[in-house]
XYZ file of C-alpha atoms in Angstrom:
630
model
C 68.639 94.813 126.739
C 69.387 91.829 124.530
C 70.521 89.345 127.155
C 69.011 85.893 127.633
C 67.282 87.056 130.852
C 64.952 89.494 129.108
C 61.963 90.507 131.222
C 58.975 92.043 129.452
C 57.526 93.510 132.626
C 60.741 95.354 133.511
C 61.311 96.458 129.928
C 57.821 97.893 129.382
C 57.708 99.416 132.844
C 60.988 101.221 132.209
C 59.679 102.497 128.864
C 56.510 103.815 130.519
C 58.496 105.445 133.323
C 60.815 107.212 130.874
C 58.167 108.272 128.377
C 57.884 111.958 127.493
C 56.486 113.489 124.288
C 58.785 114.147 121.376
C 60.065 117.740 121.139
C 57.617 118.387 118.284
C 54.682 117.157 120.423
C 55.065 119.310 123.511
C 51.304 119.774 123.822
C 50.813 116.086 124.586
C 50.643 115.222 128.296
C 53.546 113.395 129.874
C 51.415 110.690 131.509
C 50.119 108.972 128.369
C 49.489 105.272 129.160
C 51.533 103.234 126.688
C 50.390 99.841 127.860
C 47.169 97.910 128.403
C 46.496 95.348 131.107
C 48.000 91.990 130.222
C 45.858 89.335 128.525
C 45.273 86.122 130.426
C 46.066 82.714 128.936
C 42.410 82.134 127.982
C 42.306 85.277 125.832
C 45.624 84.484 124.130
C 44.560 80.887 123.478
C 41.259 82.083 121.997
C 43.154 84.328 119.593
C 45.390 81.429 118.578
C 42.372 79.194 117.959
C 40.740 81.919 115.849
C 43.911 82.401 113.804
C 44.787 78.715 113.567
C 48.383 79.349 114.710
C 50.259 79.406 117.994
C 51.742 82.880 118.330
C 55.547 83.297 118.407
C 57.139 83.245 121.882
C 58.182 86.877 122.329
C 54.829 88.217 121.109
C 52.922 85.774 123.308
C 54.977 86.852 126.350
C 54.377 90.509 125.479
C 50.582 90.068 125.345
C 50.644 88.453 128.786
C 52.236 91.615 130.194
C 50.581 94.285 128.014
C 47.650 93.502 125.720
C 48.612 96.245 123.234
C 51.011 99.189 123.189
C 51.184 102.829 122.154
C 54.280 102.827 119.945
C 54.267 106.428 118.653
C 57.047 105.819 116.144
C 58.186 107.842 113.152
C 57.451 104.945 110.751
C 53.751 105.810 110.986
C 52.565 103.085 113.391
C 50.945 104.491 116.505
C 49.298 101.607 118.360
C 49.675 97.844 118.435
C 46.441 95.964 119.121
C 45.772 93.286 121.689
C 44.992 89.603 121.296
C 41.416 90.262 120.206
C 42.430 92.903 117.627
C 45.057 91.125 115.532
C 44.072 89.443 112.269
C 45.520 88.211 108.992
C 46.682 90.902 106.566
C 45.545 89.066 103.387
C 47.388 91.463 101.063
C 44.592 94.003 100.474
C 46.830 96.131 98.214
C 47.987 93.372 95.842
C 51.663 93.472 96.807
C 52.284 89.753 96.146
C 52.315 89.863 92.323
C 54.498 92.974 92.359
C 57.142 91.279 94.498
C 56.870 87.972 92.628
C 57.563 89.755 89.335
C 60.862 91.021 90.736
C 62.179 87.628 91.821
C 64.141 86.901 88.647
C 65.492 83.488 87.620
C 67.623 82.838 90.695
C 66.096 84.685 93.659
C 67.621 84.704 97.119
C 65.776 82.992 99.955
C 64.967 86.293 101.651
C 63.431 87.610 98.410
C 61.160 84.557 98.133
C 60.114 84.924 101.774
C 59.276 88.602 101.299
C 57.221 87.959 98.168
C 55.080 85.395 99.993
C 54.807 87.379 103.231
C 51.907 89.596 102.147
C 49.384 86.760 101.858
C 50.268 84.968 105.098
C 51.268 87.834 107.457
C 49.550 88.671 110.731
C 48.676 92.375 111.083
C 49.378 93.856 114.538
C 48.657 97.599 114.303
C 45.284 99.172 115.019
C 46.238 102.828 114.468
C 48.720 103.959 111.818
C 49.418 106.292 108.942
C 49.384 103.946 105.911
C 51.900 101.704 107.716
C 51.667 98.105 108.838
C 53.416 95.861 111.383
C 53.298 92.344 109.947
C 54.384 89.106 111.639
C 55.289 86.417 109.100
C 54.637 82.765 110.087
C 56.611 81.701 107.022
C 59.821 83.369 108.206
C 60.675 81.518 111.444
C 64.004 81.152 113.256
C 65.315 78.268 115.371
C 63.590 79.669 118.484
C 60.191 79.711 116.819
C 60.209 83.499 116.432
C 58.427 85.005 113.415
C 60.091 87.843 111.561
C 58.305 91.184 111.787
C 58.095 93.480 108.769
C 57.204 97.172 108.956
C 55.779 98.375 105.647
C 55.500 102.143 105.195
C 52.936 102.391 102.427
C 53.649 106.044 101.743
C 57.393 105.581 101.243
C 57.665 103.256 98.233
C 60.487 101.446 100.051
C 60.977 97.779 100.844
C 59.672 96.807 104.282
C 62.047 96.916 107.248
C 62.664 93.427 108.656
C 63.198 92.551 112.317
C 64.041 88.957 113.315
C 61.336 88.871 116.012
C 58.652 90.907 117.736
C 61.013 91.472 120.637
C 63.722 92.795 118.293
C 61.159 95.195 116.834
C 60.118 96.496 120.246
C 63.730 96.927 121.346
C 64.372 98.932 118.169
C 61.314 101.091 118.850
C 62.546 101.710 122.390
C 65.939 102.806 121.081
C 64.171 105.007 118.541
C 62.098 106.550 121.329
C 65.351 107.487 123.073
C 66.990 108.704 119.882
C 64.075 111.048 119.116
C 64.451 112.691 122.526
C 68.214 112.562 123.014
C 68.635 116.281 122.428
C 65.660 117.347 124.517
C 66.513 119.421 127.601
C 65.962 117.485 130.787
C 65.593 114.090 129.131
C 67.629 112.129 131.635
C 66.922 108.784 133.209
C 68.631 105.557 134.231
C 68.960 104.459 130.609
C 70.547 107.688 129.378
C 72.968 107.653 132.298
C 73.925 104.030 131.629
C 74.512 104.707 127.930
C 76.561 107.843 128.654
C 78.702 105.768 131.011
C 79.275 103.346 128.135
C 80.449 106.249 125.961
C 82.913 107.292 128.661
C 84.161 103.727 128.941
C 84.513 103.423 125.159
C 86.465 106.684 125.028
C 88.955 105.429 127.605
C 89.244 102.039 125.887
C 89.891 103.666 122.501
C 92.799 105.739 123.833
C 94.267 102.598 125.397
C 94.253 100.904 121.998
C 91.326 98.616 122.826
C 89.144 99.864 119.980
C 87.514 96.453 119.387
C 85.978 96.643 122.857
C 84.972 100.266 122.318
C 83.122 99.613 119.056
C 80.069 97.708 120.414
C 79.710 100.132 123.317
C 79.566 103.078 120.936
C 77.277 101.277 118.503
C 74.754 100.598 121.251
C 75.000 104.143 122.616
C 74.495 105.536 119.108
C 71.336 103.452 118.684
C 70.006 105.384 121.710
C 71.068 108.690 120.139
C 73.527 109.499 122.904
C 75.690 112.594 122.387
C 79.375 111.960 121.568
C 78.733 108.353 120.524
C 78.352 109.151 116.821
C 81.458 111.269 116.429
C 83.630 108.794 118.356
C 82.270 105.865 116.370
C 82.854 107.714 113.084
C 86.546 108.075 113.909
C 86.943 104.345 114.535
C 85.049 103.444 111.377
C 86.997 105.948 109.304
C 90.371 104.542 110.280
C 89.162 100.966 109.789
C 88.109 101.897 106.241
C 90.156 104.999 105.329
C 88.614 105.304 101.850
C 85.079 105.602 103.270
C 84.201 109.080 104.432
C 82.440 109.531 107.760
C 80.472 112.589 108.792
C 81.618 114.644 111.786
C 78.810 117.166 112.074
C 79.693 120.233 114.087
C 83.074 118.893 115.172
C 84.834 120.473 112.190
C 83.584 123.902 113.230
C 85.069 123.702 116.733
C 88.380 125.624 116.779
C 89.976 122.871 118.872
C 89.374 120.223 116.237
C 89.313 122.286 113.062
C 92.933 121.550 111.967
C 92.224 117.813 112.147
C 88.624 117.600 110.944
C 88.035 120.427 108.445
C 90.600 119.113 105.900
C 89.087 115.620 106.179
C 85.650 117.053 105.466
C 87.107 119.106 102.607
C 88.672 115.979 101.127
C 85.248 114.315 100.977
C 83.700 117.458 99.468
C 86.402 117.619 96.792
C 85.851 113.943 95.948
C 82.097 114.493 95.601
C 82.651 117.483 93.342
C 84.986 115.451 91.132
C 82.099 113.075 90.428
C 79.446 115.801 90.324
C 81.163 118.938 89.005
C 77.876 120.708 88.455
C 77.224 120.508 92.181
C 80.091 122.893 92.843
C 81.590 123.992 96.137
C 78.834 126.315 97.273
C 76.811 123.755 99.186
C 79.657 122.484 101.372
C 81.249 125.905 101.810
C 77.882 127.358 102.765
C 77.210 124.528 105.192
C 80.538 124.973 106.981
C 80.118 128.750 107.023
C 76.684 128.321 108.591
C 78.323 126.252 111.316
C 80.518 129.182 112.228
C 83.743 128.638 110.265
C 85.045 131.725 108.459
C 84.346 131.464 104.740
C 87.928 132.346 103.788
C 89.173 129.503 106.021
C 86.807 127.001 104.440
C 87.714 128.051 100.898
C 91.447 128.050 101.643
C 91.366 124.538 103.122
C 89.214 123.196 100.283
C 91.527 124.742 97.697
C 94.651 123.313 99.344
C 93.112 119.862 99.580
C 91.971 119.934 95.960
C 95.360 121.175 94.712
C 97.290 118.671 96.824
C 99.167 121.360 98.750
C 97.529 120.826 102.148
C 99.932 119.794 104.928
C 98.964 118.135 108.157
C 101.187 120.035 110.595
C 100.405 119.365 114.273
C 102.650 120.754 116.976
C 105.046 119.136 119.407
C 106.861 115.801 119.190
C 104.046 114.264 117.156
C 104.285 117.119 114.670
C 108.038 116.609 114.291
C 107.468 112.926 113.574
C 104.829 113.828 110.984
C 107.289 116.147 109.217
C 109.984 113.444 109.228
C 107.557 110.854 107.876
C 106.423 113.185 105.101
C 110.008 113.726 103.970
C 110.499 109.963 103.666
C 107.177 109.417 101.880
C 107.933 112.254 99.432
C 110.748 110.118 97.997
C 108.759 106.867 97.950
C 109.893 105.375 101.293
C 106.353 104.816 102.532
C 107.178 101.884 104.819
C 109.906 103.907 106.534
C 107.484 106.821 106.852
C 104.870 104.616 108.494
C 107.416 103.267 110.964
C 108.192 106.843 112.040
C 104.500 107.575 112.546
C 103.873 104.285 114.325
C 106.707 104.857 116.789
C 105.489 108.381 117.541
C 101.764 107.589 117.910
C 101.934 107.385 121.740
C 103.076 111.036 121.668
C 99.909 112.220 119.912
C 97.811 114.454 122.142
C 94.079 114.944 121.672
C 93.127 118.635 121.287
C 89.867 117.930 123.115
C 87.737 115.112 124.519
C 85.923 114.371 121.268
C 88.994 113.377 119.252
C 90.476 109.934 119.826
C 92.813 109.591 116.821
C 94.940 111.804 114.527
C 92.414 111.955 111.707
C 94.280 114.824 110.058
C 96.702 112.275 108.616
C 93.999 111.116 106.209
C 93.730 114.498 104.494
C 97.464 114.965 103.972
C 98.074 114.195 100.266
C 101.466 112.593 101.004
C 100.725 110.782 104.268
C 97.060 109.939 103.722
C 97.729 107.140 101.175
C 99.938 105.419 103.767
C 96.914 104.730 105.983
C 95.623 101.443 104.633
C 92.946 99.489 106.552
C 95.711 97.341 108.073
C 97.559 100.402 109.286
C 94.332 102.023 110.425
C 93.772 99.050 112.729
C 97.347 99.283 113.950
C 96.902 102.992 114.678
C 93.706 102.348 116.631
C 95.356 99.501 118.561
C 98.225 101.762 119.674
C 97.804 103.492 123.075
C 97.964 107.268 122.668
C 97.021 110.592 124.259
C 97.952 109.328 127.705
C 96.280 105.938 127.299
C 98.263 102.953 128.541
C 98.420 99.421 127.273
C 100.510 97.013 125.201
C 101.633 98.043 121.731
C 100.101 96.003 118.907
C 102.027 93.608 116.712
C 103.506 95.768 113.910
C 101.894 95.452 110.498
C 104.408 94.014 108.002
C 105.868 96.386 105.454
C 103.500 96.807 102.523
C 105.996 97.397 99.700
C 107.112 94.139 98.070
C 110.900 93.884 97.907
C 112.722 94.350 94.621
C 110.993 94.691 91.250
C 109.099 91.452 90.688
C 105.793 93.053 91.658
C 105.834 94.852 88.292
C 105.349 91.468 86.604
C 102.549 90.300 88.878
C 99.071 89.865 87.320
C 95.799 91.556 88.190
C 95.967 94.916 89.999
C 99.663 95.543 89.476
C 99.485 94.709 85.771
C 96.505 97.003 85.291
C 98.556 99.930 86.543
C 101.807 99.264 84.697
C 101.250 97.168 81.617
C 103.947 99.394 80.132
C 106.695 101.140 82.059
C 110.134 102.626 81.739
C 112.558 103.626 84.450
C 115.976 105.192 84.991
C 117.955 104.310 88.133
C 120.984 106.439 89.008
C 123.495 105.329 91.624
C 124.982 107.639 94.217
C 122.890 110.616 93.150
C 120.205 112.490 95.065
C 116.847 112.360 93.319
C 116.792 116.159 93.355
C 119.615 116.135 90.768
C 117.778 113.978 88.226
C 116.132 116.899 86.364
C 119.595 118.335 85.700
C 120.808 114.984 84.357
C 117.934 113.873 82.136
C 115.302 116.624 82.322
C 114.244 118.892 79.493
C 115.608 122.422 79.502
C 114.479 124.247 82.640
C 113.014 121.101 84.233
C 112.381 121.288 87.956
C 110.803 118.941 90.446
C 107.095 119.564 90.942
C 105.246 119.650 94.225
C 104.078 116.209 95.384
C 101.384 115.087 92.975
C 99.627 112.091 91.480
C 102.002 110.996 88.684
C 99.242 109.305 86.728
C 97.100 112.449 86.660
C 100.074 114.621 85.661
C 101.051 112.285 82.819
C 97.450 112.146 81.608
C 97.220 115.938 81.485
C 100.700 116.498 80.035
C 100.647 118.330 76.661
C 101.469 116.318 73.555
C 104.267 117.336 71.158
C 101.873 119.129 68.817
C 100.614 121.158 71.768
C 104.035 122.464 72.816
C 105.927 125.200 71.064
C 109.508 124.221 70.211
C 108.917 120.469 70.595
C 109.323 118.298 67.517
C 106.667 115.762 66.674
C 109.167 112.913 66.863
C 110.091 113.719 70.461
C 108.979 111.482 73.307
C 109.303 113.454 76.524
C 108.132 111.537 79.570
C 106.609 112.803 82.813
C 108.444 110.755 85.437
C 107.872 110.212 89.147
C 111.009 110.628 91.244
C 112.184 108.964 94.416
C 114.763 106.853 96.194
C 115.211 103.144 95.524
C 117.135 101.867 98.508
C 120.196 103.347 100.143
C 122.206 104.322 97.062
C 119.872 104.594 94.048
C 117.424 107.216 92.837
C 114.749 106.513 90.244
C 112.711 108.307 87.582
C 109.689 106.170 86.649
C 107.087 106.450 83.910
C 104.300 103.901 84.005
C 101.554 106.006 82.509
C 102.467 107.313 79.032
C 102.349 104.027 77.059
C 104.708 105.111 74.283
C 106.159 102.632 71.808
C 109.736 101.432 72.030
C 110.792 102.109 68.424
C 113.898 102.168 66.267
C 114.572 105.813 67.157
C 114.888 105.016 70.870
C 117.697 106.905 72.613
C 118.500 105.555 76.065
C 118.911 108.221 78.773
C 121.413 105.961 80.560
C 124.481 107.797 79.241
C 123.227 111.239 80.295
C 122.097 109.911 83.663
C 125.489 108.322 84.433
C 127.562 111.512 84.576
C 128.851 110.711 88.081
C 128.221 106.976 88.471
C 126.195 104.070 87.154
C 122.781 104.351 85.526
C 120.358 101.577 84.555
C 117.469 101.995 82.107
C 114.641 99.504 81.597
C 111.684 99.777 79.221
C 108.822 97.339 78.925
C 106.709 97.846 75.818
C 103.693 95.486 75.861
C 102.361 93.456 72.977
C 100.437 95.516 70.417
C 97.759 94.228 68.090
C 99.002 96.576 65.381
C 101.093 96.619 63.351
C 101.199 92.899 62.557
C 100.593 91.711 66.150
C 103.782 93.305 67.353
C 105.263 91.296 70.282
C 106.244 92.802 73.598
C 109.692 94.384 73.863
C 112.121 94.622 76.765
C 115.102 96.951 76.801
C 118.005 97.209 79.230
C 120.917 99.607 79.001
C 123.652 100.262 81.580
C 126.087 103.173 81.521
C 128.787 104.482 83.817
C 130.373 107.954 83.909
C 129.015 108.994 80.560
C 129.720 105.798 78.613
C 127.350 102.989 77.749
C 128.680 99.659 79.032
C 126.151 97.327 77.455
C 122.565 97.155 76.254
C 120.036 94.771 74.758
C 116.522 94.853 73.340
C 114.371 91.737 73.131
C 111.284 91.704 70.911
C 109.754 88.284 70.500
C 112.553 85.942 69.396
C 114.748 88.793 68.130
C 117.588 90.008 70.390
C 119.725 93.062 69.692
C 122.756 93.542 71.934
C 125.816 95.697 72.366
C 128.809 95.703 74.729
C 129.883 92.943 77.079
C 126.770 91.797 78.937
C 127.319 89.973 82.264
C 126.176 86.367 82.347
C 123.585 87.187 84.994
C 121.886 89.581 82.560
C 122.381 87.599 79.344
C 119.090 88.053 77.447
C 119.374 84.589 75.879
C 119.249 83.137 79.399
C 116.611 85.483 80.722
C 114.274 85.135 77.708
C 114.524 81.495 76.536
C 112.295 80.760 73.510
C 110.428 77.996 75.337
C 109.139 80.424 77.995
C 106.610 83.207 77.606
C 106.986 86.988 77.775
C 105.778 87.140 81.369
C 108.421 84.661 82.506
C 111.158 86.587 80.724
C 110.038 89.842 82.297
C 110.084 88.238 85.732
C 113.571 86.803 85.162
C 114.874 90.215 84.074
C 113.393 92.064 87.042
C 114.767 89.534 89.513
C 118.213 89.682 87.875
C 118.253 93.495 88.027
C 117.436 93.452 91.724
C 120.117 90.838 92.399
C 122.783 92.447 90.204
C 122.299 96.107 91.178
C 120.099 96.111 94.277
C 117.561 98.402 92.564
C 113.903 98.440 93.581
C 110.721 100.476 93.170
C 108.132 101.441 95.805
C 104.797 99.922 94.917
C 102.571 101.929 97.267
C 104.118 105.282 96.327
C 103.826 104.619 92.581
C 100.293 103.232 92.609
C 98.584 105.281 95.335
C 100.989 107.908 96.620
C 102.093 111.426 95.772
C 105.578 111.954 94.374
C 107.521 114.782 92.808
C 107.679 114.719 89.007
C 109.513 116.369 86.120
C 109.566 116.120 82.319
C 112.546 114.406 80.738
C 114.361 115.037 77.511
C 113.176 113.014 74.577
C 113.560 109.230 74.746
C 113.766 109.213 70.942
C 116.322 110.838 68.639
C 115.719 112.804 65.470
C 115.234 110.644 62.343
C 118.377 110.290 60.247
C 118.666 110.231 56.459
C 116.337 107.609 55.026
C 114.516 107.176 58.383
C 110.967 108.148 59.063
C 108.531 108.302 61.911
C 104.789 108.496 62.376
C 102.922 110.719 64.792
C 99.257 109.900 65.330
C 96.740 112.180 66.964
C 93.196 111.089 67.725
C 90.433 113.624 68.207
C 86.828 113.044 69.163
C 84.236 115.255 67.508
C 80.682 115.370 68.730
C 78.088 115.183 65.953
């Protein structure tokens, strides 16, 4: 269609041969003549002399083959005139000043062109419903083609722009096919060729050659071919996992329901979070109308919203999914992805319309692992019987060690303040017993930030003193021998009543505690503070707290962790933090998983207080802010 050997005669003849009325116009005869006899050179030249312009190449070639055309398009333009019918538009509705007023102080070139188009455009249509096809001699490309604008006067929208008359006619031809794609018996050489492209794209996608499949599906979709949209949506979804794609009736098919319905429910839950008044009824009703049992729809939506949904396919792929989830539950997201990546060739499509394991995206633990980079790697991996070379593995996404906590921009926004307990040689499942409040248990996998934000304050909990600082911590593994409990969301102050949990955490080995308290504007521009304490088998070995130029220390601190070396006065707070984090990683081998803590789902529990009760002569302040509407 868009090759350099375009032939107007063949193109228009094919359109005429394939023409049938739209389904909503069944009363119209099938033999409507779309074309008119071609205009000879004398007639075209006379029109150019009358207009004072040589017509653009593709429109001139069109007139020589068909001096007018019955478009019958949904935009409200029904017939394009011939050489003797066209004339200047001359902006009869006063659009120029309206568009000039919207240009602003620094308009883009395309905005300037559009504002001036109304006065200089050539009008092509002779029959329309308040719509106009306008060729702009001021918007010309390197081939001498004029841009064509379609203005739908009844819509209030900006005009649609096509780079040339030929591009417009090709789009109208595709629209003609799209309008009739679902009509019984609408089959011709073009539909068969486009369906063959869909078949080819399907095979390419399963062989990991998704980049070759994309343009085939995009072209087939522009013709409205069945299957093209749902296959293309899967590719686009995995290339941009955060952008929802629609799957139409696919989620109602029992073969695909376990993969697709949770993905659709995830999008519905996200929409409801932004528009709570909208409620669930619309989506639930829509899926029920498509044939899915209402109790199934509501159960899936509830599980997705509560974070309890599990993607659980069968067979070898399902076993790999379960293994990957177990790793991701403890923060080992890179290891989890490697398990999934190695098992992808084992994935089997439940039917011909699914070309990738989309159900991963709706799993609250595994879904965050699918970044755009990994989505491309998934699509480039042969699967479901497809053969081909495996793609180059995407590098691990978690930065090594701890230094990422001190990086600027996105990382700093998440964890301007943080505190963490590492425990050596202990399973993370034992941490609640070591440092948790009475009765603490690990939660189901959840968003730690959301849990910390919703956690009750001391004044809201019976039996909790106002001076207590109980943290909601995310739990996981930090390498081969360490477990961690991390709080990067509560933003409590590191005060004089601080009581390190290192001693309690070290009942059976070593424990390391770090707290970063950022600079505060009050009181008295309080500088940032950094605390480190290390204990082993119930005894504190050493500790220090640095606040500005003040250093408090206890025990025998190893040279590698000497705060005077790590926080020299001539360097800033950020440099000192970076030195400390690097030294901790070198000295103990501790780390933290960035992806799991910033985007993942982890188990959580509430710790004992990180502050002790005030002693004689000591005090504390507890502030509570409430917003009252007038």
